[in-house]
Amino acid sequence: GDSVTQMEGPVTLSEEAFLTINCTYTATGYPSLFWYVQYPGEGLQLLLKATKADDKGSNKGFEATYRKETTSFHLEKGSVQVSDSAVYFCALSAAGANSKLTFGKGITLSVRP
Amino acid sequence: EPEVTQTPSHQVTQMGQEVILRCVPISNHLYFYWYRQILGQKVEFLVSFYNNEISEKSEIFDDQFSVERPDGSNFTLKIRSTKLEDSAMYFCASRDTNSPLHFGNGTRLTVT
């Protein structure tokens, strides 16, 4: 079945450091790929998405590129801020109007001043 | 911006008791979901609901679980006889045909 694998955490960075969070997936067909973020005490929010190979999703300085050849969707940000401290989830959705999301385990990012 | 709301934010119940988790999806959305996250583990799909019926459910969603849309606004998850291993954060989500999922803030269920 479909699955998403994220790198082990937690990750602690200093402000303005470069961030990479790895995500790889296994799926049949051509899934859509997502990054969701969960700030402390809040629900899951969509951060960015990509629906086909070589698409780049971007939002709030974060980027991720849909790499079909490596089945990856790594999240990057050039300069993290303290306010980026949150839990980040990679997810996929198989094709279809009613398809569910399959999530990775999530990784906690802490950014120190 | 419209949002999915879940109540209560934290529910404590004794093993064997019934519990109902409540959700109000975004008003024009047609697809509704429940997910759960046991502490330290993945966010897991439980069930999806469309056109007043379950469209898909996972292995986790056994006979102890049920969902209902009792009126035009609420979407509930019922656990008939809670077990210790049902302790988790439960997320409700909704979407319309072409939108990504919008999640609520979750209900933390603690079974003692």
PDB file of C-alpha atoms in Angstrom:
ATOM      1  CA  GLY A   1       0.000   0.000   0.000  1.00  0.00           C
ATOM      2  CA  ASP A   2       0.910   3.662  -0.077  1.00  0.00           C
ATOM      3  CA  SER A   3       3.389   4.900   2.487  1.00  0.00           C
ATOM      4  CA  VAL A   4       5.429   7.956   3.424  1.00  0.00           C
ATOM      5  CA  THR A   5       8.765   7.895   5.185  1.00  0.00           C
ATOM      6  CA  GLN A   6      10.226  10.922   6.899  1.00  0.00           C
ATOM      7  CA  MET A   7      13.661  11.369   8.396  1.00  0.00           C
ATOM      8  CA  GLU A   8      13.946  10.813  12.110  1.00  0.00           C
ATOM      9  CA  GLY A   9      13.746  13.780  14.394  1.00  0.00           C
ATOM     10  CA  PRO A  10      13.685  15.989  16.294  1.00  0.00           C
ATOM     11  CA  VAL A  11      15.641  18.668  14.497  1.00  0.00           C
ATOM     12  CA  THR A  12      17.071  21.673  16.320  1.00  0.00           C
ATOM     13  CA  LEU A  13      18.498  24.587  14.359  1.00  0.00           C
ATOM     14  CA  SER A  14      19.698  28.089  15.041  1.00  0.00           C
ATOM     15  CA  GLU A  15      17.797  30.988  13.546  1.00  0.00           C
ATOM     16  CA  GLU A  16      18.744  31.714   9.906  1.00  0.00           C
ATOM     17  CA  ALA A  17      20.091  28.189   9.393  1.00  0.00           C
ATOM     18  CA  PHE A  18      19.249  26.200   6.266  1.00  0.00           C
ATOM     19  CA  LEU A  19      16.584  23.526   6.692  1.00  0.00           C
ATOM     20  CA  THR A  20      16.101  20.255   4.862  1.00  0.00           C
ATOM     21  CA  ILE A  21      13.551  17.678   5.962  1.00  0.00           C
ATOM     22  CA  ASN A  22      13.643  14.506   3.906  1.00  0.00           C
ATOM     23  CA  CYS A  23      10.531  12.705   2.706  1.00  0.00           C
ATOM     24  CA  THR A  24      10.227   9.704   0.426  1.00  0.00           C
ATOM     25  CA  TYR A  25       7.122   7.886  -0.649  1.00  0.00           C
ATOM     26  CA  THR A  26       5.817   4.641  -2.058  1.00  0.00           C
ATOM     27  CA  ALA A  27       2.657   4.757  -4.121  1.00  0.00           C
ATOM     28  CA  THR A  28       1.036   3.306  -7.186  1.00  0.00           C
ATOM     29  CA  GLY A  29       0.209   5.697  -9.954  1.00  0.00           C
ATOM     30  CA  TYR A  30       0.790   9.418  -9.650  1.00  0.00           C
ATOM     31  CA  PRO A  31      -0.035  10.729  -6.203  1.00  0.00           C
ATOM     32  CA  SER A  32      -0.256  14.324  -5.104  1.00  0.00           C
ATOM     33  CA  LEU A  33       2.251  15.268  -2.424  1.00  0.00           C
ATOM     34  CA  PHE A  34       1.828  17.599   0.513  1.00  0.00           C
ATOM     35  CA  TRP A  35       3.577  19.122   3.484  1.00  0.00           C
ATOM     36  CA  TYR A  36       1.411  19.902   6.481  1.00  0.00           C
ATOM     37  CA  VAL A  37       2.546  21.863   9.534  1.00  0.00           C
ATOM     38  CA  GLN A  38       1.236  21.735  13.084  1.00  0.00           C
ATOM     39  CA  TYR A  39       2.086  24.691  15.296  1.00  0.00           C
ATOM     40  CA  PRO A  40       1.870  24.162  19.064  1.00  0.00           C
ATOM     41  CA  GLY A  41      -1.729  23.810  20.201  1.00  0.00           C
ATOM     42  CA  GLU A  42      -3.141  23.993  16.685  1.00  0.00           C
ATOM     43  CA  GLY A  43      -4.399  21.643  14.013  1.00  0.00           C
ATOM     44  CA  LEU A  44      -2.716  20.512  10.832  1.00  0.00           C
ATOM     45  CA  GLN A  45      -2.362  23.232   8.211  1.00  0.00           C
ATOM     46  CA  LEU A  46      -1.454  22.761   4.599  1.00  0.00           C
ATOM     47  CA  LEU A  47       1.968  24.295   3.980  1.00  0.00           C
ATOM     48  CA  LEU A  48       2.470  23.439   0.320  1.00  0.00           C
ATOM     49  CA  LYS A  49       1.628  20.846  -2.297  1.00  0.00           C
ATOM     50  CA  ALA A  50       2.647  19.490  -5.680  1.00  0.00           C
ATOM     51  CA  THR A  51       0.395  17.469  -7.929  1.00  0.00           C
ATOM     52  CA  LYS A  52       2.719  16.167 -10.632  1.00  0.00           C
ATOM     53  CA  ALA A  53       6.334  15.297 -11.276  1.00  0.00           C
ATOM     54  CA  ASP A  54       8.807  18.219 -11.281  1.00  0.00           C
ATOM     55  CA  ASP A  55       6.227  20.575  -9.748  1.00  0.00           C
ATOM     56  CA  LYS A  56       7.616  22.800  -7.017  1.00  0.00           C
ATOM     57  CA  GLY A  57       5.341  23.762  -4.159  1.00  0.00           C
ATOM     58  CA  SER A  58       6.234  26.863  -2.179  1.00  0.00           C
ATOM     59  CA  ASN A  59       4.847  28.899   0.682  1.00  0.00           C
ATOM     60  CA  LYS A  60       6.243  31.108   3.479  1.00  0.00           C
ATOM     61  CA  GLY A  61       9.783  30.595   2.200  1.00  0.00           C
ATOM     62  CA  PHE A  62       9.466  26.808   2.209  1.00  0.00           C
ATOM     63  CA  GLU A  63       9.880  24.801  -0.994  1.00  0.00           C
ATOM     64  CA  ALA A  64       9.580  21.184  -2.037  1.00  0.00           C
ATOM     65  CA  THR A  65       9.975  19.615  -5.474  1.00  0.00           C
ATOM     66  CA  TYR A  66       8.120  16.485  -6.599  1.00  0.00           C
ATOM     67  CA  ARG A  67      10.881  14.115  -7.747  1.00  0.00           C
ATOM     68  CA  LYS A  68       9.376  11.044  -9.335  1.00  0.00           C
ATOM     69  CA  GLU A  69      12.714   9.488 -10.201  1.00  0.00           C
ATOM     70  CA  THR A  70      13.754   9.418  -6.551  1.00  0.00           C
ATOM     71  CA  THR A  71      10.179   9.266  -5.151  1.00  0.00           C
ATOM     72  CA  SER A  72      11.009  12.188  -2.904  1.00  0.00           C
ATOM     73  CA  PHE A  73       9.489  15.468  -1.768  1.00  0.00           C
ATOM     74  CA  HIS A  74      12.084  17.036   0.509  1.00  0.00           C
ATOM     75  CA  LEU A  75      11.163  20.238   2.326  1.00  0.00           C
ATOM     76  CA  GLU A  76      13.668  23.101   2.322  1.00  0.00           C
ATOM     77  CA  LYS A  77      13.941  26.616   3.650  1.00  0.00           C
ATOM     78  CA  GLY A  78      16.915  28.874   3.211  1.00  0.00           C
ATOM     79  CA  SER A  79      16.710  30.708   6.533  1.00  0.00           C
ATOM     80  CA  VAL A  80      14.520  29.427   9.361  1.00  0.00           C
ATOM     81  CA  GLN A  81      12.929  31.604  12.009  1.00  0.00           C
ATOM     82  CA  VAL A  82      11.924  30.879  15.586  1.00  0.00           C
ATOM     83  CA  SER A  83       8.300  31.054  14.438  1.00  0.00           C
ATOM     84  CA  ASP A  84       8.919  28.037  12.167  1.00  0.00           C
ATOM     85  CA  SER A  85       9.150  25.804  15.236  1.00  0.00           C
ATOM     86  CA  ALA A  86       6.442  23.196  14.679  1.00  0.00           C
ATOM     87  CA  VAL A  87       5.807  19.607  13.649  1.00  0.00           C
ATOM     88  CA  TYR A  88       6.062  18.967   9.899  1.00  0.00           C
ATOM     89  CA  PHE A  89       4.217  16.135   8.171  1.00  0.00           C
ATOM     90  CA  CYS A  90       4.790  14.849   4.672  1.00  0.00           C
ATOM     91  CA  ALA A  91       1.733  13.251   3.067  1.00  0.00           C
ATOM     92  CA  LEU A  92       0.444  11.837  -0.187  1.00  0.00           C
ATOM     93  CA  SER A  93      -2.928  11.431  -1.768  1.00  0.00           C
ATOM     94  CA  ALA A  94      -3.592   8.941  -4.499  1.00  0.00           C
ATOM     95  CA  ALA A  95      -5.475  10.090  -7.562  1.00  0.00           C
ATOM     96  CA  GLY A  96      -9.204  10.467  -7.183  1.00  0.00           C
ATOM     97  CA  ALA A  97     -11.669  12.990  -5.833  1.00  0.00           C
ATOM     98  CA  ASN A  98     -12.269  11.202  -2.540  1.00  0.00           C
ATOM     99  CA  SER A  99      -8.836   9.858  -1.828  1.00  0.00           C
ATOM    100  CA  LYS A 100      -7.486  10.015   1.683  1.00  0.00           C
ATOM    101  CA  LEU A 101      -4.153  11.363   2.856  1.00  0.00           C
ATOM    102  CA  THR A 102      -1.409   9.007   3.942  1.00  0.00           C
ATOM    103  CA  PHE A 103       0.949  10.706   6.385  1.00  0.00           C
ATOM    104  CA  GLY A 104       4.503  10.278   7.446  1.00  0.00           C
ATOM    105  CA  LYS A 105       5.378  10.176  11.112  1.00  0.00           C
ATOM    106  CA  GLY A 106       6.079  13.877  11.382  1.00  0.00           C
ATOM    107  CA  ILE A 107       9.208  15.610  12.562  1.00  0.00           C
ATOM    108  CA  THR A 108       9.547  18.242  15.248  1.00  0.00           C
ATOM    109  CA  LEU A 109      11.567  21.309  14.312  1.00  0.00           C
ATOM    110  CA  SER A 110      12.838  23.604  17.056  1.00  0.00           C
ATOM    111  CA  VAL A 111      14.510  26.844  16.051  1.00  0.00           C
ATOM    112  CA  ARG A 112      16.487  28.635  18.730  1.00  0.00           C
ATOM    113  CA  PRO A 113      17.244  32.374  18.648  1.00  0.00           C
TER     114      PRO A 113
ATOM    115  CA  GLU B   1     -11.238  32.246   6.871  1.00  0.00           C
ATOM    116  CA  PRO B   2     -13.672  29.388   7.606  1.00  0.00           C
ATOM    117  CA  GLU B   3     -12.284  26.597   9.721  1.00  0.00           C
ATOM    118  CA  VAL B   4     -13.069  23.128  11.009  1.00  0.00           C
ATOM    119  CA  THR B   5     -13.941  23.177  14.701  1.00  0.00           C
ATOM    120  CA  GLN B   6     -13.683  20.263  17.086  1.00  0.00           C
ATOM    121  CA  THR B   7     -15.040  19.824  20.584  1.00  0.00           C
ATOM    122  CA  PRO B   8     -13.983  19.122  23.230  1.00  0.00           C
ATOM    123  CA  SER B   9     -10.282  19.876  22.989  1.00  0.00           C
ATOM    124  CA  HIS B  10      -9.559  17.252  25.639  1.00  0.00           C
ATOM    125  CA  GLN B  11     -11.739  14.332  26.726  1.00  0.00           C
ATOM    126  CA  VAL B  12     -10.960  11.988  29.577  1.00  0.00           C
ATOM    127  CA  THR B  13     -12.998   8.811  29.860  1.00  0.00           C
ATOM    128  CA  GLN B  14     -12.854   5.495  31.652  1.00  0.00           C
ATOM    129  CA  MET B  15     -12.192   2.259  29.827  1.00  0.00           C
ATOM    130  CA  GLY B  16     -15.415   0.718  28.565  1.00  0.00           C
ATOM    131  CA  GLN B  17     -17.294   3.993  28.360  1.00  0.00           C
ATOM    132  CA  GLU B  18     -18.790   5.411  25.193  1.00  0.00           C
ATOM    133  CA  VAL B  19     -17.375   8.666  23.880  1.00  0.00           C
ATOM    134  CA  ILE B  20     -18.549  10.999  21.122  1.00  0.00           C
ATOM    135  CA  LEU B  21     -16.130  13.386  19.476  1.00  0.00           C
ATOM    136  CA  ARG B  22     -17.713  16.289  17.691  1.00  0.00           C
ATOM    137  CA  CYS B  23     -16.715  18.221  14.609  1.00  0.00           C
ATOM    138  CA  VAL B  24     -18.214  21.044  12.604  1.00  0.00           C
ATOM    139  CA  PRO B  25     -16.734  20.911   9.093  1.00  0.00           C
ATOM    140  CA  ILE B  26     -16.507  23.926   6.809  1.00  0.00           C
ATOM    141  CA  SER B  27     -20.019  24.653   5.663  1.00  0.00           C
ATOM    142  CA  ASN B  28     -19.767  24.099   1.899  1.00  0.00           C
ATOM    143  CA  HIS B  29     -17.538  21.040   2.115  1.00  0.00           C
ATOM    144  CA  LEU B  30     -18.796  17.653   0.976  1.00  0.00           C
ATOM    145  CA  TYR B  31     -16.105  15.187   2.081  1.00  0.00           C
ATOM    146  CA  PHE B  32     -15.430  14.481   5.742  1.00  0.00           C
ATOM    147  CA  TYR B  33     -12.689  12.523   7.457  1.00  0.00           C
ATOM    148  CA  TRP B  34     -11.452  11.339  10.815  1.00  0.00           C
ATOM    149  CA  TYR B  35      -7.790  10.708  11.524  1.00  0.00           C
ATOM    150  CA  ARG B  36      -6.001   9.865  14.731  1.00  0.00           C
ATOM    151  CA  GLN B  37      -2.481  10.181  16.045  1.00  0.00           C
ATOM    152  CA  ILE B  38      -1.296   8.046  18.910  1.00  0.00           C
ATOM    153  CA  LEU B  39       1.449   9.872  20.792  1.00  0.00           C
ATOM    154  CA  GLY B  40       4.735   9.602  18.941  1.00  0.00           C
ATOM    155  CA  GLN B  41       3.247   7.745  15.996  1.00  0.00           C
ATOM    156  CA  LYS B  42       1.932   8.532  12.520  1.00  0.00           C
ATOM    157  CA  VAL B  43      -1.264  10.351  11.743  1.00  0.00           C
ATOM    158  CA  GLU B  44      -3.527   7.473  10.683  1.00  0.00           C
ATOM    159  CA  PHE B  45      -6.603   7.515   8.488  1.00  0.00           C
ATOM    160  CA  LEU B  46      -9.751   6.188  10.134  1.00  0.00           C
ATOM    161  CA  VAL B  47     -12.693   6.891   7.863  1.00  0.00           C
ATOM    162  CA  SER B  48     -14.006   9.062   5.068  1.00  0.00           C
ATOM    163  CA  PHE B  49     -17.628  10.069   4.603  1.00  0.00           C
ATOM    164  CA  TYR B  50     -19.430  11.429   1.568  1.00  0.00           C
ATOM    165  CA  ASN B  51     -23.055  11.757   0.551  1.00  0.00           C
ATOM    166  CA  ASN B  52     -24.213  10.527   3.960  1.00  0.00           C
ATOM    167  CA  GLU B  53     -22.317   7.287   3.904  1.00  0.00           C
ATOM    168  CA  ILE B  54     -18.881   5.898   4.643  1.00  0.00           C
ATOM    169  CA  SER B  55     -16.811   5.874   1.466  1.00  0.00           C
ATOM    170  CA  GLU B  56     -13.685   4.258   2.921  1.00  0.00           C
ATOM    171  CA  LYS B  57     -12.497   2.997   6.268  1.00  0.00           C
ATOM    172  CA  SER B  58      -9.254   1.621   7.612  1.00  0.00           C
ATOM    173  CA  GLU B  59      -8.576  -1.562   9.563  1.00  0.00           C
ATOM    174  CA  ILE B  60      -8.571   0.525  12.724  1.00  0.00           C
ATOM    175  CA  PHE B  61     -12.197   1.514  12.172  1.00  0.00           C
ATOM    176  CA  ASP B  62     -13.802  -1.634  13.545  1.00  0.00           C
ATOM    177  CA  ASP B  63     -17.282  -2.234  14.949  1.00  0.00           C
ATOM    178  CA  GLN B  64     -16.473  -0.123  17.995  1.00  0.00           C
ATOM    179  CA  PHE B  65     -16.351   2.986  15.823  1.00  0.00           C
ATOM    180  CA  SER B  66     -19.153   4.776  14.034  1.00  0.00           C
ATOM    181  CA  VAL B  67     -19.632   8.126  12.348  1.00  0.00           C
ATOM    182  CA  GLU B  68     -22.707  10.188  11.851  1.00  0.00           C
ATOM    183  CA  ARG B  69     -23.777  13.458  10.322  1.00  0.00           C
ATOM    184  CA  PRO B  70     -26.870  13.998  12.432  1.00  0.00           C
ATOM    185  CA  ASP B  71     -27.762  17.375  10.933  1.00  0.00           C
ATOM    186  CA  GLY B  72     -26.441  19.722   8.278  1.00  0.00           C
ATOM    187  CA  SER B  73     -23.475  20.921  10.288  1.00  0.00           C
ATOM    188  CA  ASN B  74     -22.072  18.311  12.688  1.00  0.00           C
ATOM    189  CA  PHE B  75     -19.942  15.261  11.970  1.00  0.00           C
ATOM    190  CA  THR B  76     -19.383  12.940  14.925  1.00  0.00           C
ATOM    191  CA  LEU B  77     -17.135  10.010  15.749  1.00  0.00           C
ATOM    192  CA  LYS B  78     -18.443   7.570  18.345  1.00  0.00           C
ATOM    193  CA  ILE B  79     -16.380   4.961  20.132  1.00  0.00           C
ATOM    194  CA  ARG B  80     -18.770   2.534  21.810  1.00  0.00           C
ATOM    195  CA  SER B  81     -16.579   0.940  24.446  1.00  0.00           C
ATOM    196  CA  THR B  82     -13.253   2.694  24.780  1.00  0.00           C
ATOM    197  CA  LYS B  83      -9.992   0.833  25.297  1.00  0.00           C
ATOM    198  CA  LEU B  84      -6.720   2.131  26.685  1.00  0.00           C
ATOM    199  CA  GLU B  85      -5.207   1.957  23.201  1.00  0.00           C
ATOM    200  CA  ASP B  86      -7.840   4.377  21.887  1.00  0.00           C
ATOM    201  CA  SER B  87      -5.990   7.162  23.687  1.00  0.00           C
ATOM    202  CA  ALA B  88      -4.854   9.487  20.917  1.00  0.00           C
ATOM    203  CA  MET B  89      -5.358  12.844  19.270  1.00  0.00           C
ATOM    204  CA  TYR B  90      -8.342  12.648  16.920  1.00  0.00           C
ATOM    205  CA  PHE B  91      -8.467  15.020  13.965  1.00  0.00           C
ATOM    206  CA  CYS B  92     -11.508  15.842  11.886  1.00  0.00           C
ATOM    207  CA  ALA B  93     -11.016  17.154   8.363  1.00  0.00           C
ATOM    208  CA  SER B  94     -13.168  18.291   5.476  1.00  0.00           C
ATOM    209  CA  ARG B  95     -12.794  19.431   1.900  1.00  0.00           C
ATOM    210  CA  ASP B  96     -14.777  20.199  -1.193  1.00  0.00           C
ATOM    211  CA  THR B  97     -14.179  18.569  -4.568  1.00  0.00           C
ATOM    212  CA  ASN B  98     -11.024  20.419  -5.556  1.00  0.00           C
ATOM    213  CA  SER B  99      -9.525  21.606  -2.308  1.00  0.00           C
ATOM    214  CA  PRO B 100      -6.952  20.054   0.001  1.00  0.00           C
ATOM    215  CA  LEU B 101      -7.991  18.812   3.416  1.00  0.00           C
ATOM    216  CA  HIS B 102      -8.721  21.365   6.120  1.00  0.00           C
ATOM    217  CA  PHE B 103      -8.114  20.009   9.601  1.00  0.00           C
ATOM    218  CA  GLY B 104      -9.511  20.902  12.991  1.00  0.00           C
ATOM    219  CA  ASN B 105      -7.299  21.442  16.039  1.00  0.00           C
ATOM    220  CA  GLY B 106      -8.015  17.951  17.286  1.00  0.00           C
ATOM    221  CA  THR B 107      -9.513  16.330  20.367  1.00  0.00           C
ATOM    222  CA  ARG B 108      -7.101  14.663  22.755  1.00  0.00           C
ATOM    223  CA  LEU B 109      -8.789  11.526  24.066  1.00  0.00           C
ATOM    224  CA  THR B 110      -7.383   9.988  27.232  1.00  0.00           C
ATOM    225  CA  VAL B 111      -8.754   6.613  28.293  1.00  0.00           C
ATOM    226  CA  THR B 112      -7.963   5.642  31.878  1.00  0.00           C
TER     227      THR B 112
END
